[in-house]
Coordinates of C-alpha atoms in Angstrom, one line a residue:
Chain A
M842 CA 0.0 0.0 0.0
E843 CA 1.3 3.4 -0.9
I844 CA 0.0 6.7 0.6
Y845 CA 0.1 10.1 -1.0
N846 CA -1.0 13.5 0.4
G847 CA -2.6 16.6 -1.0
K848 CA -4.9 19.4 -0.2
S849 CA -8.6 18.6 0.0
V850 CA -10.8 21.0 -1.9
Y851 CA -14.0 19.1 -1.7
G852 CA -14.6 16.5 1.0
G853 CA -15.8 13.0 0.4
I854 CA -14.7 9.4 0.1
A855 CA -14.1 7.4 -3.1
I856 CA -13.0 3.9 -3.6
G857 CA -12.3 2.6 -7.1
K858 CA -10.0 2.3 -10.1
I859 CA -7.5 5.0 -11.1
A860 CA -7.5 6.6 -14.6
V861 CA -4.4 8.6 -15.3
I862 CA -5.1 11.5 -17.7
G863 CA -2.4 13.3 -19.6
A864 CA 0.6 11.4 -18.3
K865 CA 3.9 12.4 -19.7
E866 CA 4.6 10.2 -22.7
E867 CA 7.8 8.2 -22.8
V868 CA 10.0 9.0 -25.7
I869 CA 9.7 6.4 -28.4
V870 CA 13.1 5.0 -29.3
P871 CA 13.5 3.6 -32.8
V872 CA 13.9 -0.1 -32.6
S873 CA 14.9 -2.0 -35.8
V874 CA 12.9 -5.0 -36.8
A875 CA 13.5 -7.8 -39.3
N876 CA 9.9 -8.8 -39.8
T877 CA 8.2 -5.7 -41.3
A878 CA 5.1 -7.6 -42.3
Y879 CA 4.5 -8.4 -38.7
E880 CA 4.9 -4.7 -37.7
K881 CA 2.4 -3.7 -40.4
E882 CA 0.0 -6.3 -39.1
R883 CA 0.3 -4.9 -35.6
F884 CA -0.3 -1.4 -36.9
K885 CA -3.5 -2.6 -38.7
K886 CA -4.8 -4.2 -35.6
A887 CA -4.1 -1.1 -33.5
L888 CA -5.8 1.0 -36.2
L889 CA -8.9 -1.2 -36.0
K890 CA -9.0 -1.1 -32.3
S891 CA -8.6 2.7 -32.3
K892 CA -11.5 3.1 -34.7
E893 CA -13.7 0.9 -32.6
Q894 CA -12.9 3.0 -29.6
L895 CA -13.7 6.2 -31.4
T896 CA -17.0 4.8 -32.6
E897 CA -17.8 4.0 -29.0
L898 CA -16.7 7.4 -27.8
Y899 CA -18.7 9.1 -30.4
S900 CA -22.0 7.4 -29.4
T901 CA -21.3 8.2 -25.7
A902 CA -20.4 11.8 -26.4
V903 CA -23.6 12.3 -28.5
E904 CA -25.6 11.7 -25.4
T905 CA -23.4 13.6 -22.9
V906 CA -22.2 16.6 -24.9
G907 CA -24.4 16.6 -28.0
K908 CA -23.9 15.8 -31.6
E909 CA -21.9 18.9 -32.6
S910 CA -19.2 18.5 -29.9
A911 CA -19.1 14.7 -30.5
E912 CA -18.3 15.1 -34.1
I913 CA -14.6 15.5 -33.3
F914 CA -14.5 11.7 -32.7
E915 CA -15.9 11.0 -36.1
I916 CA -13.2 13.3 -37.6
H917 CA -10.5 11.5 -35.7
K918 CA -11.9 8.2 -37.1
M919 CA -11.7 9.6 -40.6
M920 CA -8.1 10.7 -40.1
L921 CA -7.3 7.1 -39.2
E922 CA -9.0 5.9 -42.4
D923 CA -7.1 8.3 -44.5
T924 CA -4.9 6.2 -46.9
D925 CA -2.2 8.9 -47.0
Y926 CA -1.7 8.5 -43.3
I927 CA -1.8 4.7 -43.4
E928 CA 0.5 4.5 -46.4
N929 CA 3.0 6.8 -44.8
V930 CA 3.2 4.7 -41.7
E931 CA 3.6 1.5 -43.8
K932 CA 6.3 3.2 -45.9
I933 CA 8.3 4.1 -42.9
I934 CA 8.1 0.6 -41.5
D935 CA 9.2 -0.8 -44.9
E936 CA 11.9 1.6 -45.7
E937 CA 13.5 2.0 -42.2
K938 CA 12.7 -1.5 -41.1
I939 CA 11.5 -0.1 -37.8
M940 CA 8.8 -0.9 -35.3
A941 CA 5.3 0.3 -35.8
E942 CA 5.2 2.7 -32.7
Y943 CA 8.1 4.7 -34.1
A944 CA 6.5 4.8 -37.6
V945 CA 3.2 6.1 -36.2
S946 CA 4.9 8.7 -34.0
K947 CA 7.0 9.9 -37.0
T948 CA 4.0 10.1 -39.3
G949 CA 2.0 11.9 -36.6
Q950 CA 4.8 14.5 -36.4
E951 CA 5.1 14.9 -40.2
F952 CA 1.3 15.4 -40.6
S953 CA 1.0 17.7 -37.6
E954 CA 3.8 19.9 -39.0
R955 CA 1.7 20.3 -42.2
F956 CA -1.0 21.9 -40.1
L957 CA 1.4 23.9 -38.0
K958 CA 2.7 25.6 -41.2
M959 CA -0.7 26.9 -42.2
D960 CA -1.6 30.6 -41.8
S961 CA -4.9 30.0 -40.1
E962 CA -4.7 29.7 -36.3
Y963 CA -7.7 27.3 -36.4
M964 CA -5.8 25.0 -38.8
R965 CA -2.7 25.2 -36.7
E966 CA -4.6 23.9 -33.8
R967 CA -5.7 20.9 -35.7
S968 CA -2.1 19.6 -35.3
A969 CA -3.3 18.6 -31.8
D970 CA -5.9 16.3 -33.4
V971 CA -3.1 14.6 -35.4
T972 CA -1.0 14.1 -32.3
D973 CA -4.1 12.8 -30.4
I974 CA -4.9 10.1 -33.0
S975 CA -1.3 9.1 -33.3
Q976 CA -1.1 8.8 -29.6
R977 CA -4.2 6.7 -29.5
V978 CA -2.7 4.2 -32.0
I979 CA 0.6 4.1 -30.1
S980 CA -1.3 3.3 -26.9
N981 CA -3.1 0.5 -28.6
L982 CA 0.1 -0.8 -30.1
K983 CA 1.5 -1.0 -26.6
G984 CA -1.6 -2.6 -25.3
K985 CA -2.4 0.4 -23.1
I986 CA -5.7 2.2 -22.8
P987 CA -5.7 5.6 -24.5
D988 CA -6.7 8.5 -22.2
G989 CA -9.9 9.3 -23.9
Q990 CA -11.1 5.8 -23.4
K991 CA -10.5 5.6 -19.7
L992 CA -13.6 7.5 -18.8
C993 CA -16.0 4.9 -20.1
E994 CA -16.3 3.4 -16.6
K995 CA -16.4 4.8 -13.1
V996 CA -12.9 6.0 -12.2
I997 CA -10.8 8.2 -9.9
I998 CA -9.2 10.7 -12.2
V999 CA -5.5 11.4 -11.6
A1000 CA -4.0 14.3 -13.6
E1001 CA -1.4 17.0 -13.5
D1002 CA -4.2 19.6 -13.6
L1003 CA -7.4 19.9 -15.5
T1004 CA -7.9 22.7 -18.0
P1005 CA -11.3 24.4 -18.2
S1006 CA -12.1 22.8 -21.6
E1007 CA -11.1 19.4 -20.2
T1008 CA -13.3 19.8 -17.2
I1009 CA -16.3 20.7 -19.3
S1010 CA -16.0 17.6 -21.5
L1011 CA -15.9 15.2 -18.6
D1012 CA -18.8 12.9 -17.9
R1013 CA -20.0 13.4 -14.3
K1014 CA -21.5 9.9 -14.0
N1015 CA -18.1 8.2 -14.4
I1016 CA -16.0 10.4 -12.0
L1017 CA -15.6 9.1 -8.5
A1018 CA -12.9 11.6 -7.5
F1019 CA -10.3 14.1 -8.7
V1020 CA -6.7 13.9 -7.6
T1021 CA -4.3 16.4 -9.2
A1022 CA -0.6 17.0 -8.7
G1023 CA -0.9 20.7 -9.5
G1024 CA -3.7 23.1 -9.0
S1025 CA -4.9 25.1 -5.9
T1026 CA -7.9 25.4 -3.8
L1027 CA -9.3 27.9 -6.3
S1028 CA -8.4 26.1 -9.5
H1029 CA -10.9 24.9 -12.0
T1030 CA -10.8 21.3 -10.6
A1031 CA -11.9 22.7 -7.3
I1032 CA -14.7 24.7 -8.8
L1033 CA -15.9 21.8 -10.8
A1034 CA -15.8 19.4 -7.8
G1035 CA -17.9 21.8 -5.8
I1036 CA -20.5 22.0 -8.5
M1037 CA -20.7 18.3 -9.2
N1038 CA -20.3 17.0 -5.6
I1039 CA -17.1 15.1 -6.4
P1040 CA -14.4 14.5 -3.7
A1041 CA -11.3 16.3 -4.8
I1042 CA -7.6 16.6 -3.8
V1043 CA -5.2 19.0 -5.4
A1044 CA -1.6 19.9 -5.0
S1045 CA -0.7 16.3 -4.1
N1046 CA 2.5 14.4 -4.4
I1047 CA 1.0 11.6 -6.5
P1048 CA 3.1 10.6 -9.6
V1049 CA 1.1 11.3 -12.7
D1050 CA 2.4 8.4 -14.8
N1051 CA 0.7 5.5 -16.5
S1052 CA 2.0 3.0 -13.9
L1053 CA -0.9 3.9 -11.6
D1054 CA -3.4 3.3 -14.3
G1055 CA -6.0 0.8 -13.3
S1056 CA -4.8 0.4 -9.7
I1057 CA -7.4 0.3 -7.0
A1058 CA -7.3 3.3 -4.7
A1059 CA -9.1 4.9 -1.8
V1060 CA -9.4 8.6 -1.8
D1061 CA -10.1 10.3 1.5
A1062 CA -10.8 13.9 0.5
Y1063 CA -11.6 14.9 4.1
S1064 CA -8.0 14.4 5.2
G1065 CA -6.4 14.8 1.8
K1066 CA -5.0 11.3 1.6
I1067 CA -4.8 8.9 -1.4
Y1068 CA -4.2 5.2 -0.7
I1069 CA -3.0 2.9 -3.5
N1070 CA -4.0 -0.7 -3.1
P1071 CA -5.6 -0.1 0.3
D1072 CA -5.8 -2.9 2.8
N1073 CA -9.1 -4.0 4.6
A1074 CA -8.1 -2.4 7.9
L1075 CA -8.1 0.9 6.1
L1076 CA -11.1 0.3 3.9
T1077 CA -13.5 -0.6 6.7
P1078 CA -13.6 2.9 8.3
L1079 CA -13.6 4.6 4.9
R1080 CA -16.6 2.5 3.8
K1081 CA -18.3 3.4 7.1
R1082 CA -17.7 7.1 6.4
L1083 CA -19.0 6.7 2.9
D1084 CA -22.3 5.3 4.3
E1085 CA -22.5 8.1 6.8
D1086 CA -22.1 10.6 3.9
K1087 CA -24.9 9.0 2.1
K1088 CA -27.1 9.3 5.2
R1089 CA -26.2 12.9 5.7
Y1090 CA -27.0 13.6 2.1
L1091 CA -30.5 12.2 2.6
E1092 CA -30.9 14.2 5.8
L1093 CA -30.0 17.4 4.0
S1094 CA -32.3 16.7 1.1
K1095 CA -35.2 17.1 3.6
L1096 CA -34.3 20.8 3.5
R1097 CA -35.3 21.0 -0.1
G1098 CA -38.3 23.2 -0.7
M1099 CA -37.8 25.0 2.6
E1100 CA -37.2 28.8 3.0
T1101 CA -33.8 30.0 3.9
K1102 CA -34.2 32.0 7.1
T1103 CA -32.0 32.9 10.1
K1104 CA -33.0 31.8 13.5
D1105 CA -34.4 35.3 14.2
G1106 CA -36.4 35.3 11.0
K1107 CA -34.3 37.2 8.4
K1108 CA -34.9 35.9 4.9
I1109 CA -31.7 35.2 3.0
S1110 CA -31.6 34.4 -0.7
L1111 CA -29.5 31.4 -1.4
L1112 CA -28.4 31.0 -5.0
A1113 CA -26.0 28.8 -7.0
N1114 CA -22.8 29.6 -8.9
I1115 CA -22.6 27.7 -12.2
S1116 CA -20.1 27.5 -15.1
S1117 CA -22.3 26.1 -17.9
S1118 CA -25.9 25.5 -18.8
K1119 CA -25.3 21.9 -17.9
D1120 CA -24.7 22.9 -14.3
V1121 CA -28.3 24.1 -13.9
S1122 CA -29.3 20.5 -13.1
Y1123 CA -27.0 20.6 -10.1
A1124 CA -28.5 23.9 -9.0
L1125 CA -32.0 22.5 -9.2
E1126 CA -31.0 19.2 -7.6
N1127 CA -29.8 21.2 -4.6
D1128 CA -32.8 23.5 -4.5
A1129 CA -31.0 26.8 -5.4
E1130 CA -33.3 29.8 -5.2
G1131 CA -31.8 31.1 -8.4
I1132 CA -28.4 31.5 -10.2
G1133 CA -26.4 34.1 -8.4
L1134 CA -23.4 33.8 -10.8
F1135 CA -23.3 32.3 -14.2
R1136 CA -19.7 32.4 -15.2
S1137 CA -20.3 33.0 -18.9
E1138 CA -16.5 33.0 -19.7
F1139 CA -16.6 29.3 -19.8
L1140 CA -18.5 29.5 -23.0
Y1141 CA -15.5 31.4 -24.4
V1142 CA -12.5 29.2 -23.4
G1143 CA -11.0 26.2 -25.1
R1144 CA -12.1 27.3 -28.6
T1145 CA -10.8 29.2 -31.6
K1146 CA -13.4 31.9 -32.0
P1147 CA -15.9 33.5 -29.6
P1148 CA -19.3 31.8 -29.2
S1149 CA -21.8 33.1 -31.7
E1150 CA -24.8 35.1 -30.6
E1151 CA -27.1 32.2 -31.3
E1152 CA -25.0 29.7 -29.3
Q1153 CA -25.0 32.1 -26.3
F1154 CA -28.6 32.8 -26.7
E1155 CA -29.4 29.1 -26.5
A1156 CA -27.3 28.7 -23.4
Y1157 CA -28.8 31.7 -21.6
K1158 CA -32.3 30.8 -22.7
E1159 CA -31.9 27.2 -21.4
V1160 CA -30.7 28.4 -18.0
A1161 CA -33.5 31.0 -17.8
Q1162 CA -36.2 28.5 -18.8
K1163 CA -35.0 25.8 -16.5
M1164 CA -34.9 28.2 -13.5
Q1165 CA -38.4 29.3 -14.4
S1166 CA -39.1 32.7 -12.8
K1167 CA -36.1 32.5 -10.5
T1168 CA -33.3 35.1 -10.7
V1169 CA -30.5 34.2 -13.1
I1170 CA -27.5 36.6 -12.9
I1171 CA -25.2 36.3 -15.9
R1172 CA -21.7 37.7 -15.4
T1173 CA -20.4 39.1 -18.7
F1174 CA -17.3 37.2 -19.8
D1175 CA -14.6 37.6 -17.1
L1176 CA -11.6 36.5 -19.2
G1177 CA -7.9 37.5 -18.6
A1178 CA -5.6 36.6 -15.7
D1179 CA -5.8 32.8 -15.5
K1180 CA -8.7 32.4 -18.0
R1181 CA -7.5 32.9 -21.6
A1182 CA -9.1 32.7 -25.0
D1183 CA -6.7 32.6 -27.9
Y1184 CA -8.8 34.7 -30.2
L1185 CA -8.6 37.6 -27.8
T1186 CA -5.0 38.6 -28.1
F1187 CA -3.3 38.8 -24.9
E1188 CA 0.2 40.2 -24.9
D1189 CA 2.4 38.7 -22.2
E1190 CA 1.6 40.6 -19.1
E1191 CA 3.9 41.1 -16.2
N1192 CA 1.0 41.0 -13.8
P1193 CA -2.0 39.3 -15.4
A1194 CA -4.1 39.6 -12.3
L1195 CA -3.7 43.3 -12.5
G1196 CA -3.9 43.3 -16.3
V1197 CA -6.5 43.3 -19.1
R1198 CA -9.3 41.3 -17.5
G1199 CA -13.0 41.4 -16.8
I1200 CA -14.7 44.6 -17.9
R1201 CA -11.4 46.0 -19.2
L1202 CA -11.3 43.3 -21.8
S1203 CA -14.9 43.7 -22.7
L1204 CA -14.6 47.5 -23.3
E1205 CA -11.5 46.8 -25.4
N1206 CA -13.5 44.3 -27.5
E1207 CA -16.8 46.1 -27.9
E1208 CA -18.2 44.0 -30.7
I1209 CA -17.7 40.7 -28.8
F1210 CA -19.2 42.4 -25.7
K1211 CA -22.2 43.6 -27.7
T1212 CA -22.8 40.1 -29.1
Q1213 CA -22.9 38.8 -25.6
L1214 CA -25.3 41.5 -24.4
R1215 CA -27.6 40.9 -27.4
A1216 CA -27.7 37.2 -26.6
I1217 CA -28.5 38.0 -22.9
Y1218 CA -31.3 40.5 -23.8
R1219 CA -32.8 38.2 -26.3
A1220 CA -32.8 35.3 -23.8
S1221 CA -34.3 37.6 -21.1
V1222 CA -37.9 37.1 -22.3
Y1223 CA -37.6 33.4 -21.2
G1224 CA -37.1 34.0 -17.5
N1225 CA -35.7 36.5 -15.0
I1226 CA -32.3 37.4 -16.2
S1227 CA -29.9 40.0 -14.7
I1228 CA -26.5 41.2 -16.0
M1229 CA -23.4 41.6 -13.9
Y1230 CA -20.2 43.4 -14.9
P1231 CA -16.9 42.1 -13.4
M1232 CA -13.7 43.8 -12.2
I1233 CA -15.1 47.3 -11.9
I1234 CA -12.9 50.0 -10.5
S1235 CA -14.6 53.2 -11.6
E1236 CA -17.8 55.0 -12.3
E1237 CA -16.5 55.6 -15.8
E1238 CA -16.4 51.8 -16.6
V1239 CA -20.0 51.4 -15.3
K1240 CA -21.1 54.3 -17.4
R1241 CA -19.5 52.9 -20.5
A1242 CA -20.9 49.4 -20.0
K1243 CA -24.4 50.7 -19.4
L1244 CA -24.1 52.9 -22.4
I1245 CA -23.2 49.9 -24.6
S1246 CA -26.1 47.8 -23.1
E1247 CA -28.4 50.8 -23.9
Q1248 CA -27.2 50.8 -27.5
V1249 CA -27.9 47.0 -27.7
R1250 CA -31.4 47.6 -26.3
N1251 CA -32.1 50.3 -28.9
E1252 CA -30.8 48.2 -31.7
L1253 CA -33.1 45.4 -30.6
K1254 CA -36.1 47.8 -30.4
E1255 CA -35.4 49.0 -33.9
K1256 CA -35.6 45.4 -35.1
N1257 CA -38.7 44.7 -33.1
I1258 CA -36.9 42.0 -31.1
L1259 CA -38.4 41.5 -27.7
F1260 CA -36.5 41.6 -24.5
G1261 CA -37.4 41.6 -20.8
N1262 CA -36.7 43.9 -17.9
V1263 CA -33.0 43.2 -17.1
E1264 CA -31.4 44.5 -14.0
E1265 CA -27.7 45.5 -14.2
G1266 CA -25.3 45.0 -11.3
V1267 CA -21.6 45.1 -10.7
M1268 CA -19.2 42.9 -8.9
I1269 CA -17.4 44.4 -6.0
E1270 CA -14.1 42.6 -6.1
T1271 CA -11.6 45.4 -6.0
P1272 CA -10.9 47.6 -3.0
A1273 CA -11.4 50.5 -5.4
A1274 CA -15.0 49.5 -6.1
A1275 CA -15.7 48.9 -2.4
L1276 CA -14.3 52.3 -1.5
I1277 CA -16.5 54.1 -4.1
S1278 CA -19.5 51.9 -3.5
D1279 CA -21.6 54.9 -2.4
K1280 CA -21.2 56.3 -6.0
L1281 CA -21.6 53.0 -7.8
A1282 CA -24.7 52.2 -5.8
R1283 CA -26.5 55.0 -7.5
M1284 CA -25.8 53.6 -10.9
V1285 CA -26.8 50.0 -10.6
D1286 CA -29.5 47.7 -9.4
F1287 CA -27.4 45.4 -7.2
F1288 CA -23.9 44.6 -5.9
S1289 CA -22.3 41.2 -5.7
I1290 CA -19.2 40.9 -3.7
G1291 CA -16.6 38.6 -5.2
T1292 CA -14.8 37.7 -2.0
N1293 CA -12.0 35.7 -3.7
D1294 CA -10.6 38.5 -5.7
L1295 CA -11.5 41.2 -3.1
T1296 CA -9.3 39.3 -0.6
Q1297 CA -6.5 38.8 -3.1
Y1298 CA -6.5 42.5 -4.1
T1299 CA -6.9 43.9 -0.6
L1300 CA -4.2 41.7 1.0
A1301 CA -2.0 41.7 -2.1
V1302 CA -1.9 37.9 -1.8
D1303 CA -1.9 35.9 -5.0
R1304 CA -4.7 33.4 -4.6
Q1305 CA -3.0 30.9 -6.9
N1306 CA 0.3 30.9 -5.0
S1307 CA 0.2 28.0 -2.5
R1308 CA 3.2 29.2 -0.6
I1309 CA 1.4 32.2 0.7
G1310 CA -1.9 30.3 1.0
N1311 CA -1.8 30.9 4.8
L1312 CA -1.8 34.7 4.2
Y1313 CA -5.0 34.4 2.1
D1314 CA -7.6 35.2 4.8
V1315 CA -11.1 36.2 3.7
M1316 CA -11.9 37.0 7.3
H1317 CA -9.1 39.6 7.5
L1318 CA -10.4 42.8 9.2
S1319 CA -9.5 44.9 6.1
V1320 CA -11.7 42.7 3.9
L1321 CA -14.5 42.7 6.4
N1322 CA -14.4 46.5 6.6
L1323 CA -14.7 46.8 2.8
I1324 CA -17.7 44.4 2.8
K1325 CA -19.3 46.4 5.6
M1326 CA -18.9 49.6 3.8
T1327 CA -20.3 48.1 0.6
C1328 CA -23.4 46.8 2.5
E1329 CA -24.0 50.1 4.1
N1330 CA -23.8 52.0 0.8
A1331 CA -26.0 49.5 -1.0
H1332 CA -28.7 49.7 1.6
K1333 CA -28.5 53.5 1.8
N1334 CA -29.4 53.5 -1.9
S1335 CA -32.0 50.7 -1.5
I1336 CA -30.2 48.1 -3.6
W1337 CA -29.4 44.6 -2.5
V1338 CA -26.0 43.2 -1.9
G1339 CA -24.8 39.6 -2.2
V1340 CA -21.6 37.5 -2.0
C1341 CA -20.6 35.1 -4.7
G1342 CA -17.2 34.0 -3.5
E1343 CA -16.5 30.7 -1.9
M1344 CA -16.8 32.3 1.5
G1345 CA -19.6 31.7 3.9
G1346 CA -19.3 27.9 3.8
D1347 CA -18.5 27.7 7.5
I1348 CA -20.7 28.8 10.3
D1349 CA -18.5 31.7 11.6
A1350 CA -17.8 33.3 8.2
C1351 CA -21.5 33.0 7.3
K1352 CA -22.5 34.6 10.6
T1353 CA -20.1 37.4 10.0
L1354 CA -21.3 38.1 6.5
L1355 CA -25.0 38.1 7.5
S1356 CA -24.3 40.4 10.4
L1357 CA -22.6 42.8 8.1
G1358 CA -25.9 43.1 6.1
I1359 CA -25.5 40.6 3.2
D1360 CA -28.9 39.9 1.7
E1361 CA -27.9 37.1 -0.7
L1362 CA -25.4 34.3 -0.9
S1363 CA -24.4 32.5 -4.0
V1364 CA -22.3 29.4 -3.6
S1365 CA -21.5 26.1 -5.3
P1366 CA -24.7 24.1 -5.8
T1367 CA -23.6 21.4 -3.3
K1368 CA -23.1 24.0 -0.6
I1369 CA -26.7 25.2 -0.7
L1370 CA -28.4 22.7 1.6
P1371 CA -25.7 22.6 4.2
L1372 CA -25.7 26.4 4.2
R1373 CA -29.5 26.5 4.6
E1374 CA -29.1 24.4 7.7
I1375 CA -26.3 26.7 9.0
I1376 CA -28.3 29.8 8.4
S1377 CA -31.3 28.5 10.3
K1378 CA -29.0 28.3 13.4
I1379 CA -27.7 31.8 13.1
E1380 CA -29.0 34.9 14.9
V1381 CA -28.2 38.0 12.9
F1382 CA -29.3 40.4 15.6
P1383 CA -28.3 38.6 18.9
K1384 CA -30.3 39.8 21.9
G1385 CA -28.5 41.7 24.6
Chain B
M804 CA -16.5 13.6 -66.4
K805 CA -18.6 16.2 -64.5
N806 CA -17.5 19.3 -62.8
F807 CA -18.8 22.4 -61.0
E808 CA -17.4 25.5 -59.5
Y809 CA -18.3 26.8 -56.0
T810 CA -17.2 29.8 -54.0
I811 CA -16.8 29.1 -50.3
K812 CA -19.2 31.2 -48.1
D813 CA -18.5 29.7 -44.7
E814 CA -16.4 32.3 -42.8
N815 CA -14.0 29.6 -41.6
G816 CA -13.5 28.0 -45.0
I817 CA -13.4 24.2 -45.1
H818 CA -12.4 23.6 -41.5
A819 CA -12.4 20.3 -39.7
R820 CA -16.1 19.7 -39.3
P821 CA -17.2 20.4 -42.9
A822 CA -14.1 18.7 -44.2
G823 CA -15.1 15.6 -42.3
M824 CA -18.7 15.9 -43.6
L825 CA -17.4 16.4 -47.1
V826 CA -15.1 13.3 -47.0
K827 CA -18.1 11.3 -45.7
E828 CA -20.3 12.4 -48.5
A829 CA -17.6 11.9 -51.2
S830 CA -16.8 8.4 -49.9
K831 CA -20.3 7.3 -50.7
F832 CA -19.5 7.4 -54.4
N833 CA -17.4 5.1 -56.6
S834 CA -16.3 8.1 -58.8
D835 CA -12.9 9.8 -58.3
I836 CA -13.6 13.2 -56.8
V837 CA -10.9 15.8 -56.9
L838 CA -11.0 19.3 -55.5
E839 CA -9.0 22.1 -57.1
S840 CA -8.3 25.6 -55.9
G841 CA -5.7 27.6 -57.7
E842 CA -2.5 25.4 -57.6
K843 CA -3.9 23.2 -54.8
K844 CA -5.5 19.8 -55.5
A845 CA -6.9 17.2 -53.2
D846 CA -8.7 13.8 -53.3
A847 CA -12.0 14.6 -51.7
K848 CA -12.1 11.2 -50.0
K849 CA -9.0 11.9 -47.9
I850 CA -9.5 14.2 -44.9
F851 CA -5.8 15.2 -44.5
A852 CA -5.6 16.2 -48.1
V853 CA -8.8 18.2 -47.9
M854 CA -7.8 20.0 -44.7
S855 CA -4.3 20.6 -46.0
M856 CA -5.8 22.6 -48.9
N857 CA -6.6 25.2 -46.3
V858 CA -9.5 26.5 -48.3
K859 CA -10.8 29.8 -47.0
C860 CA -13.9 31.9 -47.2
G861 CA -14.2 33.5 -50.7
D862 CA -11.9 30.9 -52.3
K863 CA -13.1 29.5 -55.7
L864 CA -13.2 25.7 -55.8
S865 CA -13.6 23.3 -58.8
V866 CA -15.0 19.9 -58.1
L867 CA -14.0 17.3 -60.7
I868 CA -15.9 14.0 -60.7
E869 CA -15.3 11.0 -62.9
G870 CA -16.7 7.5 -62.7
S871 CA -19.8 5.3 -62.9
D872 CA -22.0 7.4 -60.6
E873 CA -20.6 10.8 -61.5
A874 CA -24.1 12.3 -62.3
Q875 CA -25.5 11.4 -59.0
A876 CA -22.3 12.5 -57.2
E877 CA -22.4 15.9 -58.8
K878 CA -25.9 16.5 -57.7
V879 CA -25.4 15.4 -54.1
L880 CA -22.1 17.2 -53.7
Y881 CA -23.4 20.4 -55.2
E882 CA -26.2 20.4 -52.7
F883 CA -23.8 19.6 -49.9
F884 CA -21.6 22.6 -50.7
C885 CA -24.7 24.9 -50.9
N886 CA -26.0 23.7 -47.5
N887 CA -22.7 23.5 -45.6
L888 CA -20.1 25.7 -47.1

């Protein structure tokens, strides 16, 4: 039994098989062979196996991510059927009298270079597809399971870190737990785990290589421990805890349909943070009273051009409809810093967290911004949608954003396109915004405090840097003072103020926030019911 | 021998998805189907060749079809181009 440690970002127990994703590939050394016919036969078999796998992946993906996204697997299959590709591999085997793995790897390189030379960025990125299919054939030649195939059964995912686009394509049903070597408590893996209710450990010392693939492991994401080949003495208490968790889950689900109220009767709105329209099901499952933060930027990442107005419209409409008349707050794309999209040119920035991000990027790319606003306004007739602008530091920015949204409304009116009554709010996530919240409150319909960034900027502590993780304190007096000020200024101007950071999960933080005057909390879907229970035990105005 | 000309209207040109769809359509026929654009030439049944042509929006393309089912292929492929590219 081996034991590894990491940082727990979402508690829970998982026992099952490991699937290593994105392990560093060993270099393929050219090995000479005498029997080239045998190598060609091996190649043919691996090719056939790869195509079978892709057919299987395609049909699963059609169900989970839809036909359009699934088509990539069909294209991969066609690439493997391309006679130019096949003949090139066979030619290398024949001419160089070399093993099939090497011939496939070399062909993959040659073909991907063709794409890399092209002048279109989109085509250059297709080189990754060539690498992907070649890697799949090589895995099959070696009798190993290719990455993309590993998620066809229930597994514990072990990876270096998961990118936003990877996390979106994963199938929830088959993920028992996440264990990453990199990442931080605020990384995408952590966010996703919170939304999907998946035990997760990040920043662990687990080796991300294929040797662990298929091993049985127990993940204790309460203590941050991973046990490979666990013995029975260890499994017994873990299984017991797993049962308790299930019971607790049932207990909490009794709170579904109840109002969220403090012990002394103050009504609190308890909403969910989501990253895609798919997440709405998790929000509903956990009885969210609305969507307090729809991170629309996830529609923009991992692709080669911004999402079209139509695509966005469909996503926003779906969320609005599914939430019926409940509030849905869409944050306009908050890209920059750690979230990049290649089509929005980012020069290398010395300080990305202080660079072109959030509303700054939107105002620099007015057309893309307008497209998003049009999609939001058009979707607004299907439910109760609000818009929220991120990373505000000045009245000027709010003025400009509101002017653009007014232009969008006017254009829609001219075309006789209907839209609903959409409230506009801002995120208070910079000390600057908090300090001028008296002025901002007169310009908008609501405030939502982003405690993660507000803490990072107030304390000058990089929230991605694990070495100073102990300095990152959302309950620091300076942060609380800014929150207090924001609440007072909001209420003076009769607007509501919420919190949409990952703060407020524990009883003390929650109590503090509510006593400062917070009206709304928006958290990961899985935190809603536990928080409803916590809030019912809190007195906002203690007697005496 | 049949042929037709077509000017690409899709803003991304023949990118991966339509290239895949085109290869799939073309492969249904026995005829030899060749795409030509300027100096570039590709067998329409081979996805790498089609994608490597790097055909862009506004590019003029000739589609040359020769074989037993060329008439049917011409009709189907012309429709395919109009609907998808």
